[in-house]
Amino acid sequence: RSQVNISDLILMDEDILSPTKKYGGSTSKLKMSKAATASTEIKLIGMRADEAIAKLDKYYSSISDSNERIKFILGAYNAGPGHVDDAIRLAAKNGYNPNIWHDNVEKYVLLMSHSEYYNDPIVKNGYFRGEETSNYVRRIFSRWEDYKAKIRQ
């Protein structure tokens, strides 16, 4: 299952970026902007990381490729599912695959800081600076791939 190691990697990443903060295992609480989830039925604010990952795994269960689904989960964990959903809709509208992150949905995550995209009527959460989310997904997913490779050795 995709959620098994991802929440641990997220917690480690949070510890690396904020080493003075103490999380006590997987008890980190998700602190997400209410605006990021305003138009999305899934609510994650105040959840522990492992709970949020499990909920997002179910939410994005229509993405059958587990490696791709992990990228969407990471993006939604970082930015809020509302912004990821906006990027999914923009990707589909513009002929990109809404079930593939890299060069598809991620492209629109990055473009939602431009008015022609965040003002599109299908965008429900408005302006979004997606560079941080794009980098976050790449960093955590790369680390996850490295750990999987080490386990296989």
XYZ file of N, CA and C in Angstrom, residues 1-134:
402
model
N 0.837 -1.197 0.000
C 0.000 0.000 0.000
C 0.864 1.236 0.000
N 0.404 2.263 -0.668
C 1.214 3.466 -0.844
C 1.420 4.246 0.447
N 0.555 4.109 1.443
C 0.649 4.931 2.638
C 1.670 4.423 3.650
N 2.154 3.214 3.513
C 2.988 2.603 4.537
C 4.220 3.420 4.875
N 5.028 3.786 3.908
C 6.274 4.476 4.193
C 6.212 5.977 3.943
N 5.232 6.425 3.219
C 5.163 7.833 2.858
C 4.997 8.729 4.083
N 4.145 8.366 5.028
C 3.959 9.234 6.200
C 5.247 9.336 7.016
N 6.015 8.246 7.087
C 7.303 8.310 7.779
C 8.256 9.270 7.077
N 8.270 9.225 5.744
C 9.141 10.133 4.986
C 8.712 11.580 5.158
N 7.420 11.822 5.191
C 6.918 13.179 5.405
C 7.365 13.688 6.772
N 7.228 12.849 7.789
C 7.638 13.259 9.129
C 9.128 13.518 9.200
N 9.921 12.666 8.550
C 11.366 12.893 8.527
C 11.683 14.198 7.815
N 10.992 14.478 6.727
C 11.218 15.718 5.991
C 10.873 16.913 6.867
N 9.777 16.837 7.605
C 9.399 17.933 8.494
C 10.433 18.114 9.592
N 10.979 17.019 10.106
C 12.024 17.108 11.133
C 13.298 17.725 10.576
N 13.649 17.376 9.336
C 14.852 17.928 8.703
C 14.691 19.428 8.492
N 13.512 19.846 8.035
C 13.280 21.256 7.747
C 13.046 22.080 9.014
N 12.580 21.433 10.067
C 12.316 22.124 11.323
C 12.794 21.242 12.471
N 14.114 21.107 12.634
C 14.650 20.153 13.604
C 14.337 20.471 15.066
N 13.947 21.693 15.381
C 13.634 22.020 16.770
C 12.212 21.615 17.135
N 11.398 21.306 16.151
C 10.018 20.915 16.395
C 9.965 19.432 16.743
N 9.242 19.082 17.769
C 9.137 17.684 18.182
C 7.773 17.144 17.770
N 7.771 16.008 17.065
C 6.532 15.423 16.574
C 6.112 14.171 17.316
N 7.033 13.503 17.970
C 6.657 12.297 18.709
C 6.106 11.205 17.830
N 6.896 10.687 16.935
C 6.431 9.639 16.033
C 5.559 10.215 14.949
N 4.441 9.554 14.687
C 3.582 10.018 13.600
C 2.428 10.849 14.128
N 2.700 11.729 15.061
C 1.633 12.549 15.632
C 1.625 13.975 15.100
N 2.422 14.239 14.086
C 2.417 15.569 13.489
C 1.006 15.912 13.026
N 0.569 17.099 13.310
C -0.750 17.535 12.866
C -0.613 18.324 11.576
N -1.515 18.063 10.669
C -1.494 18.751 9.392
C -2.002 20.167 9.593
N -1.208 21.143 9.165
C -1.588 22.542 9.269
C -1.715 23.082 7.859
N -2.920 23.118 7.352
C -3.157 23.490 5.973
C -4.115 24.671 5.925
N -3.887 25.525 4.981
C -4.763 26.671 4.790
C -6.187 26.213 4.516
N -7.160 26.867 5.154
C -8.555 26.528 4.881
C -8.903 26.797 3.427
N -8.287 27.789 2.831
C -8.568 28.106 1.429
C -8.184 26.957 0.518
N -7.161 26.215 0.890
C -6.695 25.117 0.041
C -7.686 23.970 -0.018
N -8.594 23.892 0.945
C -9.573 22.811 0.933
C -11.004 23.337 0.819
N -11.158 24.602 0.547
C -12.479 25.227 0.571
C -13.487 24.550 -0.344
N -13.090 24.173 -1.549
C -14.053 23.622 -2.488
C -13.968 22.110 -2.579
N -13.234 21.499 -1.706
C -13.034 20.065 -1.757
C -13.689 19.436 -0.539
N -14.353 18.317 -0.760
C -15.081 17.687 0.335
C -14.162 17.093 1.389
N -12.954 16.733 1.036
C -12.033 16.120 1.986
C -11.423 17.200 2.879
N -11.477 16.981 4.170
C -10.913 17.929 5.134
C -9.779 17.253 5.876
N -8.613 17.893 5.915
C -7.428 17.301 6.513
C -6.856 18.118 7.663
N -7.351 19.311 7.871
C -6.775 20.204 8.876
C -6.849 19.545 10.253
N -5.714 19.534 10.948
C -5.638 18.991 12.285
C -5.437 17.489 12.371
N -5.382 16.801 11.228
C -5.169 15.351 11.244
C -3.694 15.026 11.414
N -3.410 13.853 11.990
C -2.041 13.356 12.029
C -1.632 13.011 10.598
N -0.330 13.063 10.337
C 0.179 12.804 8.988
C -0.278 11.450 8.462
N -0.191 10.402 9.271
C -0.572 9.070 8.804
C -2.066 8.989 8.486
N -2.899 9.685 9.264
C -4.341 9.717 8.995
C -4.628 10.464 7.688
N -3.945 11.591 7.501
C -4.145 12.381 6.280
C -3.726 11.586 5.044
N -2.594 10.885 5.136
C -2.113 10.088 4.006
C -3.125 8.982 3.679
N -3.637 8.314 4.696
C -4.628 7.255 4.476
C -5.889 7.819 3.812
N -6.324 8.979 4.281
C -7.526 9.608 3.709
C -7.284 10.034 2.258
N -6.112 10.608 2.012
C -5.780 11.015 0.635
C -5.606 9.808 -0.281
N -5.085 8.707 0.247
C -4.939 7.481 -0.542
C -6.311 7.022 -1.031
N -7.316 7.073 -0.169
C -8.681 6.711 -0.572
C -9.243 7.740 -1.552
N -8.988 9.015 -1.267
C -9.518 10.096 -2.096
C -9.023 9.995 -3.540
N -7.750 9.638 -3.709
C -7.160 9.522 -5.045
C -7.096 8.075 -5.522
N -7.964 7.220 -4.999
C -7.947 5.800 -5.372
C -8.269 5.551 -6.846
N -8.875 6.511 -7.516
C -9.159 6.346 -8.950
C -7.881 6.377 -9.795
N -6.783 6.824 -9.215
C -5.491 6.802 -9.917
C -4.898 5.418 -9.663
N -4.990 4.561 -10.672
C -4.670 3.151 -10.475
C -3.180 2.869 -10.295
N -2.322 3.658 -10.914
C -0.883 3.447 -10.767
C -0.458 3.962 -9.389
N 0.006 3.056 -8.538
C 0.312 3.436 -7.157
C 1.434 4.467 -7.064
N 2.424 4.399 -7.958
C 3.492 5.408 -7.933
C 2.957 6.786 -8.287
N 2.060 6.850 -9.244
C 1.444 8.136 -9.589
C 0.567 8.627 -8.453
N -0.235 7.722 -7.864
C -1.122 8.115 -6.772
C -0.325 8.712 -5.615
N 0.845 8.156 -5.327
C 1.688 8.687 -4.251
C 2.044 10.146 -4.523
N 2.343 10.486 -5.764
C 2.690 11.868 -6.106
C 1.510 12.807 -5.850
N 0.305 12.361 -6.188
C -0.894 13.171 -5.940
C -1.137 13.325 -4.444
N -0.925 12.248 -3.697
C -1.086 12.286 -2.248
C -0.109 13.301 -1.646
N 1.137 13.227 -2.073
C 2.149 14.159 -1.568
C 1.797 15.603 -1.927
N 1.370 15.817 -3.170
C 0.982 17.165 -3.590
C -0.176 17.700 -2.768
N -1.176 16.855 -2.534
C -2.341 17.273 -1.754
C -1.991 17.453 -0.285
N -1.095 16.643 0.233
C -0.659 16.798 1.620
C 0.039 18.150 1.793
N 0.836 18.532 0.803
C 1.599 19.770 0.882
C 0.751 21.004 0.592
N -0.073 20.941 -0.451
C -0.778 22.128 -0.936
C -2.246 22.173 -0.557
N -2.787 21.030 -0.232
C -4.224 20.912 -0.037
C -4.840 20.274 -1.266
N -5.789 19.387 -1.072
C -6.392 18.699 -2.214
C -7.115 19.637 -3.179
N -7.580 20.776 -2.698
C -8.271 21.715 -3.585
C -7.386 22.216 -4.711
N -6.148 22.567 -4.396
C -5.235 23.046 -5.436
C -4.831 21.928 -6.393
N -4.628 20.733 -5.850
C -4.296 19.596 -6.719
C -5.484 19.289 -7.628
N -6.686 19.325 -7.084
C -7.876 19.086 -7.899
C -8.025 20.141 -8.991
N -7.716 21.402 -8.677
C -7.733 22.446 -9.706
C -6.746 22.108 -10.825
N -5.555 21.666 -10.464
C -4.534 21.311 -11.462
C -4.979 20.110 -12.285
N -5.647 19.151 -11.660
C -6.176 17.987 -12.384
C -7.186 18.440 -13.429
N -8.098 19.334 -13.027
C -9.111 19.830 -13.975
C -8.468 20.611 -15.117
N -7.486 21.445 -14.793
C -6.793 22.207 -15.847
C -6.047 21.278 -16.803
N -5.396 20.264 -16.269
C -4.674 19.310 -17.122
C -5.643 18.627 -18.082
N -6.751 18.137 -17.556
C -7.740 17.455 -18.407
C -8.302 18.401 -19.466
N -8.627 19.612 -19.061
C -9.188 20.602 -19.986
C -8.222 20.907 -21.131
N -6.935 20.894 -20.838
C -5.926 21.273 -21.830
C -5.279 20.076 -22.519
N -5.897 18.898 -22.416
C -5.444 17.732 -23.152
C -4.302 16.951 -22.523
N -4.032 17.206 -21.258
C -2.987 16.459 -20.545
C -3.639 15.351 -19.723
N -2.845 14.374 -19.348
C -3.371 13.234 -18.598
C -3.588 13.625 -17.130
N -4.830 13.614 -16.661
C -5.108 14.019 -15.279
C -4.705 12.972 -14.239
N -4.207 11.819 -14.694
C -3.778 10.759 -13.780
C -2.266 10.593 -13.731
N -1.545 11.489 -14.391
C -0.080 11.468 -14.396
C 0.402 12.792 -13.812
N 1.293 12.715 -12.850
C 1.785 13.920 -12.187
C 2.796 14.667 -13.052
N 3.951 14.058 -13.299
C 5.066 14.726 -13.975
C 4.686 15.106 -15.415
N 4.962 16.345 -15.777
C 4.684 16.885 -17.112
C 3.198 16.930 -17.469
N 2.336 16.672 -16.530
C 0.904 16.732 -16.771
C 0.254 17.591 -15.681
N -0.189 16.991 -14.601
C -0.821 17.752 -13.519
C 0.175 18.709 -12.864
N 1.402 18.249 -12.671
C 2.431 19.113 -12.077
C 2.618 20.397 -12.895
N 2.504 20.282 -14.210
C 2.629 21.458 -15.087
C 1.622 22.533 -14.673
N 0.393 22.114 -14.350
C -0.648 23.079 -13.978
C -0.538 23.517 -12.528
N 0.039 22.685 -11.685
C 0.364 23.129 -10.327
C 1.285 24.342 -10.434
N 2.254 24.256 -11.331
C 3.221 25.350 -11.508
C 2.622 26.563 -12.219
N 1.627 26.350 -13.061
C 1.042 27.460 -13.828
C -0.058 28.216 -13.075
N -0.511 27.693 -11.946
C -1.617 28.343 -11.235
C -1.240 29.630 -10.523
N -0.020 30.083 -10.716
C 0.341 31.411 -10.213
C 0.152 32.466 -11.303
N -0.271 32.050 -12.486
C -0.530 32.953 -13.610
C -2.032 33.175 -13.742
N -2.426 34.428 -13.896
C -3.849 34.781 -13.879
C -4.678 34.052 -14.931
N -4.104 33.767 -16.091
C -4.896 33.072 -17.119
C -5.308 31.674 -16.660
N -4.602 31.105 -15.693
C -4.938 29.779 -15.167
C -5.772 29.872 -13.895
N -5.353 30.686 -12.914
C -6.124 30.724 -11.669
C -7.452 31.445 -11.830
N -7.635 32.200 -12.911
C -8.927 32.830 -13.187
C -9.823 31.985 -14.079
N -9.350 30.830 -14.505
C -10.164 29.925 -15.310
C -11.386 29.516 -14.477
N -12.573 29.492 -15.080
C -13.789 29.144 -14.328
C -13.760 27.768 -13.656
N -12.938 26.827 -14.142
C -12.896 25.508 -13.506
C -12.011 25.486 -12.253
N -11.259 26.559 -12.037
C -10.396 26.657 -10.847
C -11.229 27.204 -9.700
N -11.324 26.410 -8.638
C -12.182 26.779 -7.507
C -11.412 27.360 -6.333
N -10.083 27.225 -6.333
C -9.294 27.664 -5.182
C -8.372 28.835 -5.488
N -8.458 29.378 -6.686
C -7.737 30.586 -7.023
C -6.230 30.460 -7.113
N -5.584 31.581 -6.924
C -4.124 31.704 -7.046
C -3.411 30.659 -6.197
N -2.348 30.131 -6.760
C -1.532 29.163 -6.034
C -0.118 29.207 -6.569
N 0.829 29.370 -5.685
C 2.244 29.325 -6.063
C 2.711 27.885 -5.865
N 2.810 27.148 -6.957
C 3.009 25.703 -6.882
C 4.440 25.210 -6.879
N 5.411 26.105 -6.956
C 6.808 25.652 -7.015
C 7.191 24.850 -5.777
N 6.771 25.305 -4.619
C 7.084 24.582 -3.386
C 6.490 23.170 -3.412
N 5.252 23.060 -3.871
C 4.599 21.753 -3.934
C 5.281 20.844 -4.941
N 5.626 21.373 -6.090
C 6.339 20.579 -7.100
C 7.657 20.053 -6.527
